[in-house]
Amino acid sequence: MGTFEMIAKHGEHEEILFCHDKDVGLKAIIAIHNTALGPALGGTRMWNYKNEDEALTDVLRLSKGMTYKASAAGLNLGGGKAVIIGDPKTQKTEGLFRAFGHFVNSLNGKYITAEDVGTGEKDMEYIYMETPWVTGIPKDFGGSGDPSPYTAHGVLMGIKAAAHEKFGTDALKGMRVAVQGLGNVGSNLVKYLTEEGAIITVADIDQARTAKIVNQYGVKAVAVDEILAVDCDIQAPCALGAIVNDQTISKFKCKVIAGGANNQLAEARHGDHLRELGILYAPDYVVNAGGLMNVFVELEGYSPDRAFEKTRKVYDNCKKVFEIAKRDNIGTHTAADRMAEERINTIGKLKQRHPGKSFRAFTTLKEVNNR
Ligand code: NAD
C-alpha cells in the first residue's frame, strides 16, 4: 500500500510531517490528527520499528486516539503524536532530540510533544532547548514531572463513577478490587484504594514489586494468570492492553472493569460482549486521562493542586459516557467515542463561525512561548 493510501485508510489526519536529518540519524514522523479543539498534544514514542510503514501505522493510530482522549477529557486540546524510528536503548543522542525539536518548532505550536514509550524527561529537556512546544519537562524547568499519580487519581475517580453506576454508591469501603500491574499507575492506585478502605487483590510479573506493595499496604497477591479471574466487584487493569479478549472474557467474575491500562479491549466487539455479560466497562481513555490533564495544566502554568483537582473531572466524564450508553442503547466504548465526536463537531463548528477567536489554550500557550 502506498504512503498516501495508508494515511487515507487511517482517517482524516490534518497534517503529517516526515522528519529527516542524516547528520544525527533522525527519522521521525509527526502526525496531527485533529485540531478542532486546540493544539494537537501527544507524546513522542521512540521504538525500533521493523520498517517505516509500521512506524507510520502506529503514529496515525496513536494520534487519532489522542484526539478522542483530549475531547472526552473536556480539554481544549487536539490529537497528535510523534514517533522516532530507532532503538531507545542505544540510539539516543542530544543531537537527535535537538534536531527533532527543530521539526516540532517548525509547526509553531500546532503540535505539542511530551514523553511516551522510549522517551523520558532528559529527552524532553533537549527538545525544550529548541522549542517551547513540549510538556513533561523536568520540574526545575517549570514542568510537571511524573504524571502517574495524577493518572492513578483519575483512575480512582473512574472507579468511583463506575461503582456508583453499578452498585449505587461510590464509597469503596469494603468493595473488592483486583489490580493487575503495580507499576507507576498501579502502585499509586493501590495507595488511593487503601485510603478508601477497599479490599485489594494484586498481581505483577515483577515479584519484588509485588512483595513491596504487599508489605506496604497489607494487600493480597495472586499469580499473574489468576488476577483477571479473581472473584471481585471491580477489575482495575493497570498493566497491558488487550486484556479483554476471546480467551479472557468468559473468566471475569467482576461487575465492573475500570483501570488505567491503554487499549483494554482487544477489539470493539469485546466491549459489546461485556455489555451482554452485564459487566460495566469504564472506557480506558476516559478513565486514564488524568496524566493528560496534568500536562494540560503545565501549559497553563503548572500547579500540582490544580492538576489534582482537574483529575476529579474523570468522575463526571465517566458518568456522561454511561448516560450516553443508556440514551443510545449502546456499549460504553461506543458511547465514549460518540461523546468525544459530539464535542469535536460542536466546538469545530463554533470555531468556523468565529474564525480568529482563540481558545484559552492558545492564549496561555503564547505565554509559554514567551517565558
Ligand atoms: P509501568 O511500566 O510503570 O507498569 C506496568 C506494570 O505492569 C509493571 O510493574 C509490569 O511488571 C506489570 N506487568 C506487565 N505485564 C504484566 C502481566 N502480564 N501481569 C501483571 N503485571 C504485568 O507502566 P505505567 O506507567 O504504570 O502504565 C500502566 C498502564 O497504564 C499502561 O498500559 C500505560 O499505557 C497506561 N497509562 C499510563 C499513564 C501514566 O501516567 N503512566 C497514563 C495513561 C495510561
Short mmCIF file of C-alpha atoms and ligand atoms in Angstrom, two decimals:
data_model
loop_
_atom_site.label_atom_id
_atom_site.label_comp_id
_atom_site.label_asym_id
_atom_site.label_seq_id
_atom_site.Cartn_x
_atom_site.Cartn_y
_atom_site.Cartn_z
CA MET A 1 0.00 0.00 0.00
CA GLY A 2 1.29 3.48 -0.87
CA THR A 3 2.02 6.05 1.83
CA PHE A 4 -0.92 8.30 0.93
CA GLU A 5 -3.27 5.33 0.76
CA MET A 6 -2.18 4.35 4.26
CA ILE A 7 -2.77 7.86 5.53
CA ALA A 8 -6.24 7.93 3.94
CA LYS A 9 -7.10 4.50 5.36
CA HIS A 10 -6.48 5.67 8.92
CA GLY A 11 -8.85 8.60 8.82
CA GLU A 12 -8.68 12.27 8.15
CA HIS A 13 -5.40 13.50 9.56
CA GLU A 14 -4.78 17.20 9.11
CA GLU A 15 -1.04 17.06 8.63
CA ILE A 16 1.79 14.53 8.58
CA LEU A 17 5.39 15.72 8.85
CA PHE A 18 8.24 13.38 7.91
CA CYS A 19 11.40 14.50 9.72
CA HIS A 20 14.85 13.55 8.44
CA ASP A 21 18.30 14.70 9.50
CA LYS A 22 21.06 12.46 8.23
CA ASP A 23 23.82 14.09 10.30
CA VAL A 24 22.23 12.96 13.57
CA GLY A 25 20.41 9.90 12.13
CA LEU A 26 16.93 11.26 12.78
CA LYS A 27 13.99 9.55 11.12
CA ALA A 28 10.72 10.60 12.68
CA ILE A 29 7.08 11.18 11.80
CA ILE A 30 4.75 13.71 13.43
CA ALA A 31 1.03 13.13 12.84
CA ILE A 32 -1.54 15.82 13.60
CA HIS A 33 -4.94 14.21 13.58
CA ASN A 34 -7.33 16.97 14.57
CA THR A 35 -7.00 20.49 15.99
CA ALA A 36 -10.70 21.44 16.18
CA LEU A 37 -10.43 21.83 19.97
CA GLY A 38 -6.89 23.16 20.27
CA PRO A 39 -3.26 22.34 19.50
CA ALA A 40 -2.52 18.67 18.97
CA LEU A 41 -0.84 17.24 22.05
CA GLY A 42 0.66 13.76 22.23
CA GLY A 43 3.90 12.11 23.23
CA THR A 44 6.92 11.14 21.18
CA ARG A 45 7.45 7.39 21.05
CA MET A 46 10.90 6.02 20.27
CA TRP A 47 10.77 2.46 19.06
CA ASN A 48 12.78 0.05 16.94
CA TYR A 49 10.10 -0.24 14.25
CA LYS A 50 10.65 -3.03 11.72
CA ASN A 51 10.08 -0.61 8.86
CA GLU A 52 8.69 2.83 8.04
CA ASP A 53 5.19 1.51 7.29
CA GLU A 54 4.94 0.11 10.79
CA ALA A 55 6.02 3.47 12.22
CA LEU A 56 3.52 5.35 10.08
CA THR A 57 0.66 3.00 11.03
CA ASP A 58 1.50 3.45 14.71
CA VAL A 59 1.66 7.25 14.61
CA LEU A 60 -1.59 7.52 12.64
CA ARG A 61 -3.43 5.23 15.08
CA LEU A 62 -1.99 6.84 18.22
CA SER A 63 -2.61 10.43 17.10
CA LYS A 64 -6.28 9.67 16.38
CA GLY A 65 -6.55 8.12 19.84
CA MET A 66 -5.24 11.36 21.37
CA THR A 67 -7.96 13.39 19.64
CA TYR A 68 -10.61 11.24 21.30
CA LYS A 69 -8.88 11.22 24.67
CA ALA A 70 -8.46 15.01 24.83
CA SER A 71 -12.01 15.62 23.69
CA ALA A 72 -13.54 13.15 26.15
CA ALA A 73 -11.45 14.73 28.91
CA GLY A 74 -13.05 18.10 28.15
CA LEU A 75 -9.67 19.70 27.36
CA ASN A 76 -9.00 22.36 24.75
CA LEU A 77 -6.52 20.12 23.01
CA GLY A 78 -6.43 18.26 19.75
CA GLY A 79 -4.77 14.96 18.96
CA GLY A 80 -1.27 14.35 17.70
CA LYS A 81 1.63 12.01 18.21
CA ALA A 82 5.20 11.55 17.03
CA VAL A 83 7.39 8.51 16.51
CA ILE A 84 11.17 8.37 16.24
CA ILE A 85 12.45 5.28 14.47
CA GLY A 86 15.36 3.85 16.44
CA ASP A 87 16.44 1.86 19.46
CA PRO A 88 15.83 3.90 22.62
CA LYS A 89 18.48 1.89 24.46
CA THR A 90 21.35 2.58 22.05
CA GLN A 91 20.45 5.37 19.63
CA LYS A 92 19.52 8.35 21.82
CA THR A 93 21.72 11.40 21.49
CA GLU A 94 21.43 15.08 22.34
CA GLY A 95 21.70 15.88 18.63
CA LEU A 96 18.87 13.55 17.71
CA PHE A 97 16.41 15.14 20.13
CA ARG A 98 17.50 18.70 19.39
CA ALA A 99 17.10 18.07 15.65
CA PHE A 100 13.66 16.64 16.39
CA GLY A 101 12.93 19.74 18.49
CA HIS A 102 13.56 21.88 15.40
CA PHE A 103 10.88 19.98 13.49
CA VAL A 104 8.42 20.35 16.39
CA ASN A 105 9.21 24.07 16.45
CA SER A 106 8.56 24.40 12.71
CA LEU A 107 4.89 23.57 13.40
CA ASN A 108 4.67 26.71 15.51
CA GLY A 109 2.57 25.26 18.30
CA LYS A 110 0.15 23.25 16.22
CA TYR A 111 1.75 20.15 17.73
CA ILE A 112 2.96 19.92 21.35
CA THR A 113 5.02 16.95 22.36
CA ALA A 114 5.54 15.01 25.61
CA GLU A 115 7.11 11.80 26.91
CA ASP A 116 5.94 8.42 25.72
CA VAL A 117 7.24 4.86 25.50
CA GLY A 118 11.01 5.02 24.92
CA THR A 119 11.43 8.70 25.80
CA GLY A 120 11.86 10.46 29.13
CA GLU A 121 12.40 13.76 30.95
CA LYS A 122 16.01 14.15 29.77
CA ASP A 123 14.93 13.82 26.11
CA MET A 124 12.20 16.43 26.66
CA GLU A 125 14.84 18.72 28.13
CA TYR A 126 16.83 18.50 24.85
CA ILE A 127 13.69 19.17 22.80
CA TYR A 128 12.95 22.14 25.07
CA MET A 129 16.33 23.64 24.09
CA GLU A 130 14.91 24.12 20.58
CA THR A 131 11.21 24.71 21.11
CA PRO A 132 8.75 25.76 23.82
CA TRP A 133 6.17 23.31 22.42
CA VAL A 134 6.98 20.49 24.80
CA THR A 135 5.49 19.28 28.08
CA GLY A 136 6.70 16.74 30.62
CA ILE A 137 9.91 18.70 31.10
CA PRO A 138 11.65 18.40 34.50
CA LYS A 139 10.18 20.24 37.49
CA ASP A 140 13.26 22.54 37.63
CA PHE A 141 12.17 23.95 34.26
CA GLY A 142 8.60 24.58 35.39
CA GLY A 143 7.41 21.17 34.20
CA SER A 144 5.04 18.76 35.87
CA GLY A 145 7.31 15.73 36.27
CA ASP A 146 5.89 12.23 36.65
CA PRO A 147 2.19 12.11 35.57
CA SER A 148 1.43 8.71 37.13
CA PRO A 149 -0.02 9.88 40.49
CA TYR A 150 -2.45 12.08 38.53
CA THR A 151 -3.32 9.28 36.15
CA ALA A 152 -3.91 7.00 39.14
CA HIS A 153 -6.10 9.58 40.89
CA GLY A 154 -8.16 9.89 37.71
CA VAL A 155 -8.47 6.10 37.63
CA LEU A 156 -9.78 6.20 41.20
CA MET A 157 -12.41 8.72 40.08
CA GLY A 158 -13.35 6.45 37.16
CA ILE A 159 -13.69 3.50 39.51
CA LYS A 160 -15.91 5.56 41.82
CA ALA A 161 -18.13 6.68 38.94
CA ALA A 162 -18.50 3.10 37.71
CA ALA A 163 -19.21 1.85 41.24
CA HIS A 164 -21.92 4.48 41.60
CA GLU A 165 -23.42 3.43 38.29
CA LYS A 166 -23.34 -0.29 39.01
CA PHE A 167 -23.76 -0.55 42.78
CA GLY A 168 -25.49 2.74 43.60
CA THR A 169 -22.62 4.01 45.77
CA ASP A 170 -19.20 5.45 45.13
CA ALA A 171 -17.96 4.62 48.61
CA LEU A 172 -15.33 1.95 48.05
CA LYS A 173 -15.10 0.80 51.68
CA GLY A 174 -15.37 -2.99 51.65
CA MET A 175 -15.50 -3.08 47.82
CA ARG A 176 -13.33 -5.89 46.39
CA VAL A 177 -10.94 -4.52 43.76
CA ALA A 178 -8.38 -6.50 41.72
CA VAL A 179 -5.40 -4.55 40.37
CA GLN A 180 -3.33 -6.05 37.54
CA GLY A 181 0.07 -4.36 37.28
CA LEU A 182 1.85 -2.49 40.09
CA GLY A 183 3.98 -0.06 38.09
CA ASN A 184 3.74 3.72 38.21
CA VAL A 185 -0.05 3.81 37.89
CA GLY A 186 -0.99 0.56 39.66
CA SER A 187 1.09 1.24 42.78
CA ASN A 188 -0.37 4.74 43.20
CA LEU A 189 -3.85 3.34 42.65
CA VAL A 190 -3.34 0.75 45.41
CA LYS A 191 -2.39 3.62 47.73
CA TYR A 192 -5.60 5.54 46.93
CA LEU A 193 -7.76 2.41 47.14
CA THR A 194 -6.26 1.57 50.54
CA GLU A 195 -7.16 5.05 51.78
CA GLU A 196 -10.73 4.38 50.58
CA GLY A 197 -10.92 1.13 52.56
CA ALA A 198 -11.22 -1.20 49.56
CA ILE A 199 -10.29 -4.89 49.83
CA ILE A 200 -7.49 -5.23 47.30
CA THR A 201 -6.00 -8.17 45.41
CA VAL A 202 -2.94 -7.57 43.22
CA ALA A 203 -0.64 -9.27 40.72
CA ASP A 204 2.51 -8.26 38.86
CA ILE A 205 5.09 -10.26 36.90
CA ASP A 206 7.73 -8.41 38.92
CA GLN A 207 7.95 -10.42 42.16
CA ALA A 208 9.97 -7.82 44.05
CA ARG A 209 7.47 -5.09 43.19
CA THR A 210 4.58 -7.30 44.28
CA ALA A 211 6.28 -8.13 47.60
CA LYS A 212 6.91 -4.43 48.26
CA ILE A 213 3.26 -3.49 47.71
CA VAL A 214 2.00 -6.45 49.77
CA ASN A 215 4.23 -5.39 52.68
CA GLN A 216 3.43 -1.71 52.37
CA TYR A 217 -0.36 -1.96 52.15
CA GLY A 218 -1.18 -5.42 53.50
CA VAL A 219 -2.97 -6.42 50.29
CA LYS A 220 -3.32 -9.97 48.98
CA ALA A 221 -1.30 -11.11 45.95
CA VAL A 222 -2.27 -13.83 43.47
CA ALA A 223 -0.47 -15.34 40.47
CA VAL A 224 -0.43 -13.24 37.28
CA ASP A 225 -2.54 -15.79 35.39
CA GLU A 226 -5.20 -15.69 38.13
CA ILE A 227 -5.79 -11.97 38.62
CA LEU A 228 -8.38 -11.46 35.87
CA ALA A 229 -10.45 -14.39 37.18
CA VAL A 230 -10.46 -13.21 40.80
CA ASP A 231 -13.91 -13.09 42.39
CA CYS A 232 -14.30 -9.35 42.96
CA ASP A 233 -16.53 -6.34 42.36
CA ILE A 234 -14.11 -4.33 40.23
CA GLN A 235 -11.20 -5.24 37.97
CA ALA A 236 -8.68 -2.43 37.54
CA PRO A 237 -6.25 -3.38 34.74
CA CYS A 238 -3.07 -1.27 35.03
CA ALA A 239 -0.55 -3.27 33.01
CA LEU A 240 -1.15 -4.33 29.44
CA GLY A 241 -3.53 -3.64 26.60
CA ALA A 242 -5.98 -6.17 25.06
CA ILE A 243 -6.74 -7.86 28.38
CA VAL A 244 -10.40 -8.25 27.36
CA ASN A 245 -10.12 -10.81 24.57
CA ASP A 246 -11.62 -14.11 23.36
CA GLN A 247 -9.57 -16.08 25.89
CA THR A 248 -10.22 -13.93 28.99
CA ILE A 249 -13.77 -12.67 28.57
CA SER A 250 -15.54 -15.73 29.99
CA LYS A 251 -13.24 -15.73 33.05
CA PHE A 252 -14.20 -12.36 34.53
CA LYS A 253 -16.16 -12.62 37.79
CA CYS A 254 -16.35 -8.87 38.34
CA LYS A 255 -19.23 -6.46 37.67
CA VAL A 256 -17.05 -3.52 36.63
CA ILE A 257 -13.85 -3.08 34.63
CA ALA A 258 -12.20 0.31 35.23
CA GLY A 259 -8.44 0.70 35.10
CA GLY A 260 -5.52 2.70 33.79
CA ALA A 261 -4.16 0.47 31.01
CA ASN A 262 -4.46 1.68 27.43
CA ASN A 263 -6.47 -0.21 24.79
CA GLN A 264 -8.01 -2.75 27.17
CA LEU A 265 -10.43 -4.18 24.59
CA ALA A 266 -8.70 -6.46 22.06
CA GLU A 267 -11.45 -5.46 19.60
CA ALA A 268 -14.54 -3.25 19.82
CA ARG A 269 -16.78 -6.33 19.72
CA HIS A 270 -15.40 -7.32 23.15
CA GLY A 271 -16.95 -4.13 24.52
CA ASP A 272 -20.34 -5.27 23.22
CA HIS A 273 -19.74 -8.71 24.70
CA LEU A 274 -19.01 -7.22 28.15
CA ARG A 275 -22.30 -5.36 27.94
CA GLU A 276 -24.15 -8.61 27.17
CA LEU A 277 -22.46 -10.19 30.19
CA GLY A 278 -23.68 -7.34 32.40
CA ILE A 279 -20.13 -6.11 33.11
CA LEU A 280 -19.87 -2.32 33.12
CA TYR A 281 -16.78 -1.20 31.21
CA ALA A 282 -15.49 2.28 32.02
CA PRO A 283 -13.68 3.16 28.76
CA ASP A 284 -9.91 3.22 29.21
CA TYR A 285 -9.14 6.52 27.55
CA VAL A 286 -11.76 8.34 29.63
CA VAL A 287 -10.54 6.72 32.86
CA ASN A 288 -6.78 7.20 32.30
CA ALA A 289 -6.90 10.85 31.14
CA GLY A 290 -5.50 12.22 34.45
CA GLY A 291 -1.96 12.27 33.06
CA LEU A 292 -3.09 14.30 30.05
CA MET A 293 -4.99 16.69 32.35
CA ASN A 294 -1.77 17.10 34.31
CA VAL A 295 0.29 18.16 31.28
CA PHE A 296 -2.51 20.45 30.17
CA VAL A 297 -2.14 22.28 33.49
CA GLU A 298 1.58 22.53 32.71
CA LEU A 299 0.65 24.54 29.62
CA GLU A 300 -1.40 26.91 31.76
CA GLY A 301 1.47 27.39 34.23
CA TYR A 302 1.86 24.39 36.48
CA SER A 303 0.21 23.93 39.84
CA PRO A 304 0.11 20.42 41.38
CA ASP A 305 -3.06 21.28 43.32
CA ARG A 306 -4.88 22.45 40.20
CA ALA A 307 -3.76 19.34 38.33
CA PHE A 308 -5.01 17.13 41.14
CA GLU A 309 -8.35 18.95 41.21
CA LYS A 310 -8.69 18.59 37.47
CA THR A 311 -8.38 14.79 37.63
CA ARG A 312 -11.65 14.75 39.63
CA LYS A 313 -13.38 15.52 36.31
CA VAL A 314 -12.84 11.91 35.28
CA TYR A 315 -15.80 11.05 37.54
CA ASP A 316 -18.21 13.32 35.63
CA ASN A 317 -16.77 12.29 32.26
CA CYS A 318 -17.40 8.62 33.00
CA LYS A 319 -20.94 9.37 34.22
CA LYS A 320 -21.60 11.23 30.97
CA VAL A 321 -20.41 8.20 28.99
CA PHE A 322 -22.73 5.92 30.97
CA GLU A 323 -25.64 8.31 30.29
CA ILE A 324 -24.96 8.31 26.53
CA ALA A 325 -24.71 4.50 26.56
CA LYS A 326 -28.19 4.32 28.15
CA ARG A 327 -29.61 7.10 25.95
CA ASP A 328 -28.48 5.46 22.72
CA ASN A 329 -28.66 1.85 23.91
CA ILE A 330 -25.04 1.15 23.02
CA GLY A 331 -21.88 -0.14 24.69
CA THR A 332 -19.88 2.28 26.82
CA HIS A 333 -16.86 2.03 24.47
CA THR A 334 -19.03 3.30 21.59
CA ALA A 335 -20.61 5.90 23.87
CA ALA A 336 -17.18 7.31 24.74
CA ASP A 337 -16.35 7.74 21.05
CA ARG A 338 -19.72 9.38 20.50
CA MET A 339 -19.18 11.80 23.38
CA ALA A 340 -15.75 12.74 22.02
CA GLU A 341 -17.07 13.20 18.47
CA GLU A 342 -20.08 15.26 19.61
CA ARG A 343 -17.75 17.73 21.33
CA ILE A 344 -15.33 17.95 18.38
CA ASN A 345 -18.20 18.59 15.98
CA THR A 346 -19.90 21.20 18.15
CA ILE A 347 -16.76 23.15 19.00
CA GLY A 348 -15.35 22.70 15.50
CA LYS A 349 -18.48 24.34 14.03
CA LEU A 350 -18.28 27.13 16.61
CA LYS A 351 -14.70 27.78 15.53
CA GLN A 352 -15.76 28.03 11.89
CA ARG A 353 -18.42 30.59 12.83
CA HIS A 354 -15.94 32.64 14.87
CA PRO A 355 -12.66 32.42 12.99
CA GLY A 356 -9.75 34.22 14.55
CA LYS A 357 -11.11 33.85 18.07
CA SER A 358 -8.56 31.91 20.01
CA PHE A 359 -9.34 29.41 22.65
CA ARG A 360 -7.88 29.77 26.11
CA ALA A 361 -5.37 27.04 25.37
CA PHE A 362 -3.88 29.12 22.57
CA THR A 363 -3.69 32.27 24.68
CA THR A 364 -1.87 30.59 27.51
CA LEU A 365 0.45 28.80 25.13
CA LYS A 366 1.61 32.16 23.84
CA GLU A 367 2.61 32.94 27.40
CA VAL A 368 4.50 29.67 27.49
CA ASN A 369 6.27 30.72 24.32
CA ASN A 370 7.45 33.91 25.96
CA ARG A 371 8.77 32.51 29.20
P1 NAD B 1 4.70 0.64 34.20
O1 NAD B 1 5.58 0.06 33.17
O2 NAD B 1 5.27 1.51 35.27
O3 NAD B 1 3.90 -0.54 34.96
C1 NAD B 1 3.36 -1.64 34.32
C2 NAD B 1 3.42 -2.80 35.33
O4 NAD B 1 2.73 -3.90 34.79
C3 NAD B 1 4.85 -3.26 35.63
O5 NAD B 1 5.04 -3.32 37.03
C4 NAD B 1 4.91 -4.64 34.99
O6 NAD B 1 5.78 -5.53 35.65
C5 NAD B 1 3.46 -5.08 35.08
N1 NAD B 1 3.06 -6.12 34.14
C6 NAD B 1 3.44 -6.30 32.86
N2 NAD B 1 2.85 -7.40 32.34
C7 NAD B 1 2.07 -7.91 33.33
C8 NAD B 1 1.20 -9.03 33.42
N3 NAD B 1 1.02 -9.87 32.40
N4 NAD B 1 0.54 -9.24 34.57
C9 NAD B 1 0.73 -8.42 35.64
N5 NAD B 1 1.55 -7.36 35.61
C10 NAD B 1 2.21 -7.11 34.48
O7 NAD B 1 3.55 1.41 33.40
P2 NAD B 1 2.54 2.51 33.97
O8 NAD B 1 3.10 3.86 33.68
O9 NAD B 1 2.13 2.15 35.35
O10 NAD B 1 1.31 2.30 32.98
C11 NAD B 1 0.42 1.21 33.13
C12 NAD B 1 -0.63 1.26 32.03
O11 NAD B 1 -1.32 2.50 32.09
C13 NAD B 1 -0.06 1.18 30.61
O12 NAD B 1 -0.98 0.49 29.81
C14 NAD B 1 0.03 2.63 30.19
O13 NAD B 1 -0.02 2.76 28.79
C15 NAD B 1 -1.21 3.19 30.85
N6 NAD B 1 -1.16 4.63 31.11
C16 NAD B 1 -0.20 5.16 31.92
C17 NAD B 1 -0.19 6.53 32.17
C18 NAD B 1 0.83 7.13 33.10
O14 NAD B 1 0.64 8.30 33.52
N7 NAD B 1 1.88 6.44 33.45
C19 NAD B 1 -1.16 7.36 31.57
C20 NAD B 1 -2.15 6.79 30.75
C21 NAD B 1 -2.14 5.43 30.54
#
